[in-house]
PDB file of C-alpha atoms in Angstrom:
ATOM      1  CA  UNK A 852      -4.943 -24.348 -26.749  1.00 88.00           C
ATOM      2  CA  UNK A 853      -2.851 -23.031 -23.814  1.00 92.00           C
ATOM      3  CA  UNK A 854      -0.449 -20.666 -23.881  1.00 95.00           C
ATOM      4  CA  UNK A 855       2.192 -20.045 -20.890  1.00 94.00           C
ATOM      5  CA  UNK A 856       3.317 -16.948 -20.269  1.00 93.00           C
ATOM      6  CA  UNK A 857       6.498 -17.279 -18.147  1.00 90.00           C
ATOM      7  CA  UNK A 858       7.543 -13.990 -16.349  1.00 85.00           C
ATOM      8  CA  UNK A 859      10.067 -12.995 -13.207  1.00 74.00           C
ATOM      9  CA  UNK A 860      10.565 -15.655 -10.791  1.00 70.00           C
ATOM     10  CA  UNK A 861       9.095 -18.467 -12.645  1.00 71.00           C
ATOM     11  CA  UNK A 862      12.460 -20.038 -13.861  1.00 77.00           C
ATOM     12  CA  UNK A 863      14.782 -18.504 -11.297  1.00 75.00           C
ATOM     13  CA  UNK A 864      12.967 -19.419  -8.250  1.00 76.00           C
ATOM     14  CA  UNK A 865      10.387 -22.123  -9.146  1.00 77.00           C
ATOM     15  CA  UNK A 866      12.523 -24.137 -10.945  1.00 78.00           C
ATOM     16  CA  UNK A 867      14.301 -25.148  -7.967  1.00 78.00           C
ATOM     17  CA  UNK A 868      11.540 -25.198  -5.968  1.00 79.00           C
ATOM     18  CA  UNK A 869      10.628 -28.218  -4.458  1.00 78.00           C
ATOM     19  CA  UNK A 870       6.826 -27.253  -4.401  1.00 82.00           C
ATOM     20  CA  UNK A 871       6.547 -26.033  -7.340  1.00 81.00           C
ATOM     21  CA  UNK A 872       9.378 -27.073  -9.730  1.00 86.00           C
ATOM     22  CA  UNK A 873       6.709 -30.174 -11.126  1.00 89.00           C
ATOM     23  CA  UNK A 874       4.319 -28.013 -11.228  1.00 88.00           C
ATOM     24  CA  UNK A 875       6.486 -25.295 -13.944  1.00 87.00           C
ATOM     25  CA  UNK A 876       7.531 -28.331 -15.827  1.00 89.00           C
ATOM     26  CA  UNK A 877       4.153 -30.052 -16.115  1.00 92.00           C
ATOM     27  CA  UNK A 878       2.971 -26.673 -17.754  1.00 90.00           C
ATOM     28  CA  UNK A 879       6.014 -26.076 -20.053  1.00 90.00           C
ATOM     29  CA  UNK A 880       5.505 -29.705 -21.256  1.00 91.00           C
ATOM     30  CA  UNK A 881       2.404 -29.344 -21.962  1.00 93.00           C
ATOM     31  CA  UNK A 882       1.378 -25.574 -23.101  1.00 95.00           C
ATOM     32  CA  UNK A 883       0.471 -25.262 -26.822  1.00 95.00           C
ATOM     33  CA  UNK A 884       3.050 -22.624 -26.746  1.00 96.00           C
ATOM     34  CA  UNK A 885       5.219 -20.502 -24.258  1.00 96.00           C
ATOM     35  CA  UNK A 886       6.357 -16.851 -23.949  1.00 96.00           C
ATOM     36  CA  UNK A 887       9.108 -15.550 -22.023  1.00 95.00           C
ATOM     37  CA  UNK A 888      10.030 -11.750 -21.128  1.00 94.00           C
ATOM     38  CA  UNK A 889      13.598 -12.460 -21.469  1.00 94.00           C
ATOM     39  CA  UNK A 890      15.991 -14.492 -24.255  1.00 94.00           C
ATOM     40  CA  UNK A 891      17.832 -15.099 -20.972  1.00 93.00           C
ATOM     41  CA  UNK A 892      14.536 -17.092 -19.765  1.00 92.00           C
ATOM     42  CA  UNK A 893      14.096 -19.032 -23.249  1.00 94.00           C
ATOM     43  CA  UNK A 894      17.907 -19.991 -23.476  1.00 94.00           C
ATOM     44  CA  UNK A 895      17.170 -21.772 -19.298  1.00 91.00           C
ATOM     45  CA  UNK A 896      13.769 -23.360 -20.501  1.00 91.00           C
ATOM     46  CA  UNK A 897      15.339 -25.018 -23.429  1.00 94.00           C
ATOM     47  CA  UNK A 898      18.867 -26.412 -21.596  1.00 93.00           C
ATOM     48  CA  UNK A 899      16.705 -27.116 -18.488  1.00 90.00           C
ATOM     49  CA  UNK A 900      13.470 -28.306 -20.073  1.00 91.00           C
ATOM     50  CA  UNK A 901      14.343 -28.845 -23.179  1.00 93.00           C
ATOM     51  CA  UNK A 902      10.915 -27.092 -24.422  1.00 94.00           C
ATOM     52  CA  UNK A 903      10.931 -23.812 -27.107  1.00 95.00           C
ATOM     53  CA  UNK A 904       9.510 -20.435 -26.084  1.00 95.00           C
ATOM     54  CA  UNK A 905       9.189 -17.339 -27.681  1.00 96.00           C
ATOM     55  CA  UNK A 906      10.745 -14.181 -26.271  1.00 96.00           C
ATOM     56  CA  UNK A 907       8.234 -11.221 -26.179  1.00 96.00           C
ATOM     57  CA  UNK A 908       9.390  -8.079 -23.795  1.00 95.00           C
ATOM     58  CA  UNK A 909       7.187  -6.319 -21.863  1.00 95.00           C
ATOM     59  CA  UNK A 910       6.432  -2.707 -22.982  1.00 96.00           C
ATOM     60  CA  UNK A 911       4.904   0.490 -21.661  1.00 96.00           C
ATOM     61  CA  UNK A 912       2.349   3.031 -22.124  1.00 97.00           C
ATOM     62  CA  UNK A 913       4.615   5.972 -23.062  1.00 97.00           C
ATOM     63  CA  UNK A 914       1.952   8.420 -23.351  1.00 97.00           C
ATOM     64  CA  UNK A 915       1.679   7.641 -19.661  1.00 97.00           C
ATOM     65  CA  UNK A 916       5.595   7.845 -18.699  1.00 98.00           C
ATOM     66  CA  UNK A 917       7.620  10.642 -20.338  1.00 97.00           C
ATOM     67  CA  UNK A 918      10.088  13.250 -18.811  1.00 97.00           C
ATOM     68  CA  UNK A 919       8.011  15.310 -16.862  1.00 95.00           C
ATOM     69  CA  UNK A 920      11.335  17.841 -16.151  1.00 92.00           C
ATOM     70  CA  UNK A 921       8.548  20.748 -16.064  1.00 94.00           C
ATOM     71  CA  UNK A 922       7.306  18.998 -12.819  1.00 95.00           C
ATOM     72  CA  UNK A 923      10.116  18.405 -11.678  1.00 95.00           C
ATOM     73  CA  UNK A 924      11.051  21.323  -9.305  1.00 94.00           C
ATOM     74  CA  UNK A 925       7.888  21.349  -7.266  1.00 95.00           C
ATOM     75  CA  UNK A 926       8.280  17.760  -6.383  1.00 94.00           C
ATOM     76  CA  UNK A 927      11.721  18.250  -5.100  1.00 95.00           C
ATOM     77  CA  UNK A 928      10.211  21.091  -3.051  1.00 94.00           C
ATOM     78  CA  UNK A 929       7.299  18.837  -1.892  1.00 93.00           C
ATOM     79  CA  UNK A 930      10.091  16.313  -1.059  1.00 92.00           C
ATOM     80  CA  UNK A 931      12.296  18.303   0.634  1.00 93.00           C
ATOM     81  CA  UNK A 932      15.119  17.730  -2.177  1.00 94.00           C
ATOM     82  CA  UNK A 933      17.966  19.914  -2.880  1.00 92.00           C
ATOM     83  CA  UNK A 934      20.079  19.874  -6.350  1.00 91.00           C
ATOM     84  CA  UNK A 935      22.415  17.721  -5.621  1.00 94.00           C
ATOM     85  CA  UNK A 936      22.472  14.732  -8.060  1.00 96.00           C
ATOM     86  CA  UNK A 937      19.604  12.295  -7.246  1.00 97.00           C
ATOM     87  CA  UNK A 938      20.083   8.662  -7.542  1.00 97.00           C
ATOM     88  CA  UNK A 939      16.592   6.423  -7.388  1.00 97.00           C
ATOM     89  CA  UNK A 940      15.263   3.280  -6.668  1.00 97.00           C
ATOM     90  CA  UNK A 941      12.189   2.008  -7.337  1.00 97.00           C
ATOM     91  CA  UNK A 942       9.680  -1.379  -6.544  1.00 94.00           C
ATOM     92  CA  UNK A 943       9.607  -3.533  -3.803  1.00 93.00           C
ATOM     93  CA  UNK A 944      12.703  -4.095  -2.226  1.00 94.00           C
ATOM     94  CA  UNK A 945      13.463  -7.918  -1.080  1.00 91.00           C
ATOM     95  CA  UNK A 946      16.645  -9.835  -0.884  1.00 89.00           C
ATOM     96  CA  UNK A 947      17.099 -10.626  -5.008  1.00 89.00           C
ATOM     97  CA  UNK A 948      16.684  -6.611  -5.189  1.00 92.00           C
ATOM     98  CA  UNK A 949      20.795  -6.871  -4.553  1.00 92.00           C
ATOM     99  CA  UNK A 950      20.864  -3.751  -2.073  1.00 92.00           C
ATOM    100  CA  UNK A 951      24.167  -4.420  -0.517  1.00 92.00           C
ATOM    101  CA  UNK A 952      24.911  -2.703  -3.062  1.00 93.00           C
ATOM    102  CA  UNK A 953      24.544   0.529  -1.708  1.00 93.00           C
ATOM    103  CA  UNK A 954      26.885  -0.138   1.498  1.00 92.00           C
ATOM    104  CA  UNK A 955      29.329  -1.528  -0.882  1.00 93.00           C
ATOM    105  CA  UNK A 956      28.764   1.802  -2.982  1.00 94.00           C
ATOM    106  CA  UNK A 957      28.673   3.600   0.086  1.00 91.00           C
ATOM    107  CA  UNK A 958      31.551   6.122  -0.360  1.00 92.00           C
ATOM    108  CA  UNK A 959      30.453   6.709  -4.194  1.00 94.00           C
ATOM    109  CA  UNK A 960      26.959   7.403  -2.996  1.00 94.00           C
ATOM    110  CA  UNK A 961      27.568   9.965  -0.335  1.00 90.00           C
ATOM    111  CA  UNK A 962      27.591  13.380  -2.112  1.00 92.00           C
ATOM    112  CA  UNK A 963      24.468  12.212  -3.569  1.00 95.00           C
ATOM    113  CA  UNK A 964      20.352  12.237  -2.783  1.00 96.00           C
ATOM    114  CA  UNK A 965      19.492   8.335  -2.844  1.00 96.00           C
ATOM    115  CA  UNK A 966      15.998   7.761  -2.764  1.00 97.00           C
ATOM    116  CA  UNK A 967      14.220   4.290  -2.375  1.00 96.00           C
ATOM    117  CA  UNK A 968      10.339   4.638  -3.589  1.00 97.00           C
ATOM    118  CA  UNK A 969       8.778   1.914  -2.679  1.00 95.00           C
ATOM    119  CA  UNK A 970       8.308  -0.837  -0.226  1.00 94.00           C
ATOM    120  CA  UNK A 971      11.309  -1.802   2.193  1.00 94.00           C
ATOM    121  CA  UNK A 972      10.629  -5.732   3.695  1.00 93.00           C
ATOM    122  CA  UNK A 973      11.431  -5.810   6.873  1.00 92.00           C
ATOM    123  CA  UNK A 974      13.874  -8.915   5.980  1.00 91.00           C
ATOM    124  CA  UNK A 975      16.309  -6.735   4.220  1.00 90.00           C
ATOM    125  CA  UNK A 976      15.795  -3.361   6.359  1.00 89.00           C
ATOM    126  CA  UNK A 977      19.264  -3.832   7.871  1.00 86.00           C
ATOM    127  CA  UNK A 978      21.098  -3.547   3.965  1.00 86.00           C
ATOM    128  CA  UNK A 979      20.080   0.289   3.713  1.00 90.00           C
ATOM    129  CA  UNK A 980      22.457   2.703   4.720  1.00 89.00           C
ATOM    130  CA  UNK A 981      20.888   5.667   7.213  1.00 88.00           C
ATOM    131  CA  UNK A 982      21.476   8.838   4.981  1.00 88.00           C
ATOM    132  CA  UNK A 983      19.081   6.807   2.298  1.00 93.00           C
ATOM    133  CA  UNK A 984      15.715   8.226   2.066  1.00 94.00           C
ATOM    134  CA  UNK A 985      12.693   6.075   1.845  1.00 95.00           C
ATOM    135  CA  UNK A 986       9.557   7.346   0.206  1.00 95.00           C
ATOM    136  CA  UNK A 987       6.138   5.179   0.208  1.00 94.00           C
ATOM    137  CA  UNK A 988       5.167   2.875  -2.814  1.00 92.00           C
ATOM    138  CA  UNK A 989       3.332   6.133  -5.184  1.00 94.00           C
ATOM    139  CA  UNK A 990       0.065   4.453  -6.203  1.00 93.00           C
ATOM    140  CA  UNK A 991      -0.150   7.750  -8.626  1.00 95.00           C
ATOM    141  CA  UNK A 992       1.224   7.184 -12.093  1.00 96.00           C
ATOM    142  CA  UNK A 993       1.288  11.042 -12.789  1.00 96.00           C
ATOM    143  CA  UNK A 994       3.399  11.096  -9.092  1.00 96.00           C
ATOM    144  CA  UNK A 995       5.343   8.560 -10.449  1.00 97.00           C
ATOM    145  CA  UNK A 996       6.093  10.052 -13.725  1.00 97.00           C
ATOM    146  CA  UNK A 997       7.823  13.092 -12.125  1.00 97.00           C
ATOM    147  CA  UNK A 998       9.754  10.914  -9.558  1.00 97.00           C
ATOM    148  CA  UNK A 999      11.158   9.062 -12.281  1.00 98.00           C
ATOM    149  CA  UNK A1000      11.981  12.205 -13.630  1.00 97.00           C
ATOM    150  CA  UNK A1001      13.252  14.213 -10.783  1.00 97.00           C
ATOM    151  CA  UNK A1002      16.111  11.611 -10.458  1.00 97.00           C
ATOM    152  CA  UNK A1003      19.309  11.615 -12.119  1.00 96.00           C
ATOM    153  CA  UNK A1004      19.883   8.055 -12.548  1.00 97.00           C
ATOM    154  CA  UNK A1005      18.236   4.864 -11.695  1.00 98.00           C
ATOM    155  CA  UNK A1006      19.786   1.847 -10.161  1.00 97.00           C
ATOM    156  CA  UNK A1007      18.475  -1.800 -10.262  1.00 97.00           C
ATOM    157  CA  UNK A1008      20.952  -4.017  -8.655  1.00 95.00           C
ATOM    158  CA  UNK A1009      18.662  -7.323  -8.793  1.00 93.00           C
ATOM    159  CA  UNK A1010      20.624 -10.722  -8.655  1.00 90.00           C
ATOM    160  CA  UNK A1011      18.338 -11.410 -11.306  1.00 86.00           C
ATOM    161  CA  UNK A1012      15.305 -10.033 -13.348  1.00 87.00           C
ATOM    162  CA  UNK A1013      12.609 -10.817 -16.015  1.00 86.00           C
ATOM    163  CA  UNK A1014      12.156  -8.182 -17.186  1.00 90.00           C
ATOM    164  CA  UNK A1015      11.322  -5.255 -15.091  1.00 91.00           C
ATOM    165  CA  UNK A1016       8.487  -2.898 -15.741  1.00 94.00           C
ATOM    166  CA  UNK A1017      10.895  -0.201 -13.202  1.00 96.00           C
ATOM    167  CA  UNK A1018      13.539  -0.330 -15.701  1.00 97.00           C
ATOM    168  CA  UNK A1019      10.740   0.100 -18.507  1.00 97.00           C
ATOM    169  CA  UNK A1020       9.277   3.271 -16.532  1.00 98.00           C
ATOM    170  CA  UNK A1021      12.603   4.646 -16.125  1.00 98.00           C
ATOM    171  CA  UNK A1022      13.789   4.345 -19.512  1.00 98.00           C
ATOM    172  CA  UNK A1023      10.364   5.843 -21.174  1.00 98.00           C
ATOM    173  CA  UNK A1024      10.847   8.824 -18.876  1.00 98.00           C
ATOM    174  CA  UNK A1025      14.081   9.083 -20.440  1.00 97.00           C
ATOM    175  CA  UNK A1026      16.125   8.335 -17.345  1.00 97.00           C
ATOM    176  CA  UNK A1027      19.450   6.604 -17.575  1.00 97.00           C
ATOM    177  CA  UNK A1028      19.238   3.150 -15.932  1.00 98.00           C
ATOM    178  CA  UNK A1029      22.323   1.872 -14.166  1.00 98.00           C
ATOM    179  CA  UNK A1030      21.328  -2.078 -13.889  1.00 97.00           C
ATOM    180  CA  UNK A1031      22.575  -5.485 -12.837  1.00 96.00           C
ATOM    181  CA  UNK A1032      24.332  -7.608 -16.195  1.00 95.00           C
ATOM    182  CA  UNK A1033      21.508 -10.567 -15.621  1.00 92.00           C
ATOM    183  CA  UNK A1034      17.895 -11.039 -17.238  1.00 90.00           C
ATOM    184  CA  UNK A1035      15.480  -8.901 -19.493  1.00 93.00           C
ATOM    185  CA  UNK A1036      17.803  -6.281 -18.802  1.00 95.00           C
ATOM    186  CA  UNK A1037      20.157  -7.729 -20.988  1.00 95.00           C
ATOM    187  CA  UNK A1038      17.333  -7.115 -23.637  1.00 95.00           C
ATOM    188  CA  UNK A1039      16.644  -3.828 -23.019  1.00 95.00           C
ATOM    189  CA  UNK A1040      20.404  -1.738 -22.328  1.00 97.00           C
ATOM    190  CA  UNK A1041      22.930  -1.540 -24.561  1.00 96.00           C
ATOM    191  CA  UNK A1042      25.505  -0.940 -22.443  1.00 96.00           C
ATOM    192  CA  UNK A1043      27.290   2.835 -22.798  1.00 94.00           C
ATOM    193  CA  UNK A1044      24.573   3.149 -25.042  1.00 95.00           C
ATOM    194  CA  UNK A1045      21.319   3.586 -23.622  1.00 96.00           C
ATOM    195  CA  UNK A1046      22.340   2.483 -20.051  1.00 97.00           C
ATOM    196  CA  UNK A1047      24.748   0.595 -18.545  1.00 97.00           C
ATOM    197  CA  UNK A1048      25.018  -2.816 -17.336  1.00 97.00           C
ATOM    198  CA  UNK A1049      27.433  -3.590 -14.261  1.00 97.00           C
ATOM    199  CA  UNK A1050      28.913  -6.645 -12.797  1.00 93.00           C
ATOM    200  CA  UNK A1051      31.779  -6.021 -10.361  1.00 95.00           C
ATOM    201  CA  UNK A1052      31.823  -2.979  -7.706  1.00 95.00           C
ATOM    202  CA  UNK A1053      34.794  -1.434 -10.263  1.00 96.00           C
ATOM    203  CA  UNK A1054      32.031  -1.647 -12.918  1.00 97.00           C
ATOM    204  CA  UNK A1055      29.096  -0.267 -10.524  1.00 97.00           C
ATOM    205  CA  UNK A1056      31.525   2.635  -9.560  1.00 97.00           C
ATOM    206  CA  UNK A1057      32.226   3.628 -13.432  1.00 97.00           C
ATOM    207  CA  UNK A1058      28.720   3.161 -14.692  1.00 97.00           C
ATOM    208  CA  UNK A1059      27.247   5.502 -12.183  1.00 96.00           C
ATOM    209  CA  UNK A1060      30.080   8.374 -12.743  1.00 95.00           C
ATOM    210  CA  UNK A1061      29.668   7.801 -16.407  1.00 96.00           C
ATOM    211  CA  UNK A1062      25.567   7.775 -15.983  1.00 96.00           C
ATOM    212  CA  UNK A1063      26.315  11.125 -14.191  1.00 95.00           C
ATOM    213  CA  UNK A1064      28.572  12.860 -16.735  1.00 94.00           C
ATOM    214  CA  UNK A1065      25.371  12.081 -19.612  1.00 91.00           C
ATOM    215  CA  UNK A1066      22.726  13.060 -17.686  1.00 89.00           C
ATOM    216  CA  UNK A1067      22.269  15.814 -20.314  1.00 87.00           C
ATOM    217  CA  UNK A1068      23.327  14.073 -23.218  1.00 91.00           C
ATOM    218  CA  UNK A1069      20.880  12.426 -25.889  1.00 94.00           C
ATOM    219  CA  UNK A1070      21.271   8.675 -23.717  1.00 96.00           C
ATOM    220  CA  UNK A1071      18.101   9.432 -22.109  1.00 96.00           C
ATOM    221  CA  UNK A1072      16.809   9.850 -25.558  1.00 97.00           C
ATOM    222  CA  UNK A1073      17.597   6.324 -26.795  1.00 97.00           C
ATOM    223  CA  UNK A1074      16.856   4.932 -23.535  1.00 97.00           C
ATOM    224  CA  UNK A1075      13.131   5.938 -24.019  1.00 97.00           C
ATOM    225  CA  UNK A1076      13.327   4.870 -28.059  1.00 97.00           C
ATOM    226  CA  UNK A1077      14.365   1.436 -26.936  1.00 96.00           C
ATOM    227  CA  UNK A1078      11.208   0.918 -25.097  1.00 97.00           C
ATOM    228  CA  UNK A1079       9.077  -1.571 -26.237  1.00 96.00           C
ATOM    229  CA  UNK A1080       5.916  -0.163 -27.258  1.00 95.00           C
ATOM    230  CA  UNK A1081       2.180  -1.455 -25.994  1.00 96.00           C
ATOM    231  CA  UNK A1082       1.110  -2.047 -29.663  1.00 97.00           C
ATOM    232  CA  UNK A1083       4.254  -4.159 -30.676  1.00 96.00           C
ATOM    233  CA  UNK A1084       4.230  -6.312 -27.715  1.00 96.00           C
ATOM    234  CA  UNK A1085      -0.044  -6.779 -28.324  1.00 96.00           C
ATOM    235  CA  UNK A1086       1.110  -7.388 -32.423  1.00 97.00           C
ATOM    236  CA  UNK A1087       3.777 -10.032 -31.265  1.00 97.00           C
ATOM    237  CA  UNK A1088       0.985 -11.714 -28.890  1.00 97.00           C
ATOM    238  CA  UNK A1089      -1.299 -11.691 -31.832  1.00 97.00           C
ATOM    239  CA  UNK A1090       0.976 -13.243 -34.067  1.00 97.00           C
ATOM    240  CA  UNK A1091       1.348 -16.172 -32.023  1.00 97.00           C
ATOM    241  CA  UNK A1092      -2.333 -16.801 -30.981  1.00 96.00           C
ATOM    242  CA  UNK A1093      -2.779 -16.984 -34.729  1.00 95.00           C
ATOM    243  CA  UNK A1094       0.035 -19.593 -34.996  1.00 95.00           C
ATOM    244  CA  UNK A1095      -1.057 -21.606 -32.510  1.00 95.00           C
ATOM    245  CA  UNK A1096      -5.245 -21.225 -33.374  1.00 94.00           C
ATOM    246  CA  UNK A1097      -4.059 -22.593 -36.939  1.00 93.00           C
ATOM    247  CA  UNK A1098      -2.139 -25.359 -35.973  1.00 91.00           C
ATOM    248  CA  UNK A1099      -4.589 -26.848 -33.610  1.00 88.00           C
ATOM    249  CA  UNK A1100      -7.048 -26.487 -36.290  1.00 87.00           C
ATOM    250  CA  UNK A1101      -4.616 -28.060 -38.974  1.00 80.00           C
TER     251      UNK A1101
END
């Protein structure tokens, strides 16, 4: 039996790939079964492929990534951070990351601390304002804990998404996510609930003075209960190599 995980790019990108787009659909025709990390991703297999999938999200070690807001003042003094609000980014930032968003937020984002962590391409250099700050990629999860903690609110802008183990971080450390309306993070936020989810600039603008206002309220809280966690998405894995074990065997 085989059984095809599809994750990030694999449906966005590949599918229209002329490389690799026979290559996908020779595997979704013929995997014994197929995940996906978003019901975004199963909805485009089955009107594009025509094949099923089942949707199981990604989780996170929580016991790993938790508000670490003891930590958090000597990292902003290792940083060189003040206490105005902080607004982070996080990953590997390429062109689907959707970083014009910060000129177009520009004005919003002024009075503010915006910190990239992570890995700038050279490609997309040009998209990133000079007042942002860009820290290296922290290989350290304990590091990484308290960064994710140290900021205020998190943006992901990306034109589209599986579903991202940033937003998963952020959310466990009970940071309020400010994200892009497209992928697995339609999964994970409920918008104005646990995060928000933003299409226009108008929206963007709103989401992050809202995010801002309930930085101390209890939507950090629910962010981190909505996480996924490691032993549900291992159970739901489980489940279906025992589905598909049986009916080979059948």
């Amino acid at each position: 039996p085989i059984i095809a995980c599809f994750r990030g790019n694999d449906i966005n990108r590949d599918f229209f790939s002329s490389f690799h787009s026979h290559k996908l659909e020779f595997v979704a025709k013929n995997a014994s079964a197929i995940t996906t990390v978003s019901s975004e991703m199963s909805k485009k297999l089955k009107a594009w492929m025509d094949v099923s999938s089942r949707f199981i999200p990604n989780s996170v070690d929580k016991s790993i990534f938790y508000n670490s807001k003891e930590e958090v003042s000597s990292f902003k003094e290792a940083f060189n951070l003040n206490h105005t609000p902080i607004v982070g980014l996080f990953g590997e930032f390429k062109a689907s990351r959707g970083l014009e968003l910060l000129q177009n937020l520009e004005e919003d984002l002024k009075d503010k601390q915006v910190l990239m962590f992570g890995h700038v391409r050279t490609s997309i250099r040009k998209q990133i304002p000079p007042h942002i700050k860009v820290i290296p990629y922290i290989k350290d999860k304990s590091t990484l804990r308290v960064a994710y903690s140290a900021c205020d609110v998190i943006l992901q802008p990306s034109k589209f998404d599986g579903m991202s183990n940033v937003v998963l971080e952020a959310m466990s450390c009970e940071r309020i996510v400010v994200a892009s309306n497209t992928g697995g993070l339609k999964d994970l936020i409920n918008h104005g609930q646990n995060g928000f989810l933003c299409g226009t600039k108008k929206e963007w603008q709103q989401a992050l003075r809202l995010a801002l206002e309930n930085k101390n309220s209890d939507m950090g809280v629910k962010a981190r209960n909505s996480v996924p966690e490691v032993e549900q998405e291992g159970e739901k894995f489980m489940s279906l190599f025992n589905e598909v074990i049986n009916r080979t065997m059948s």
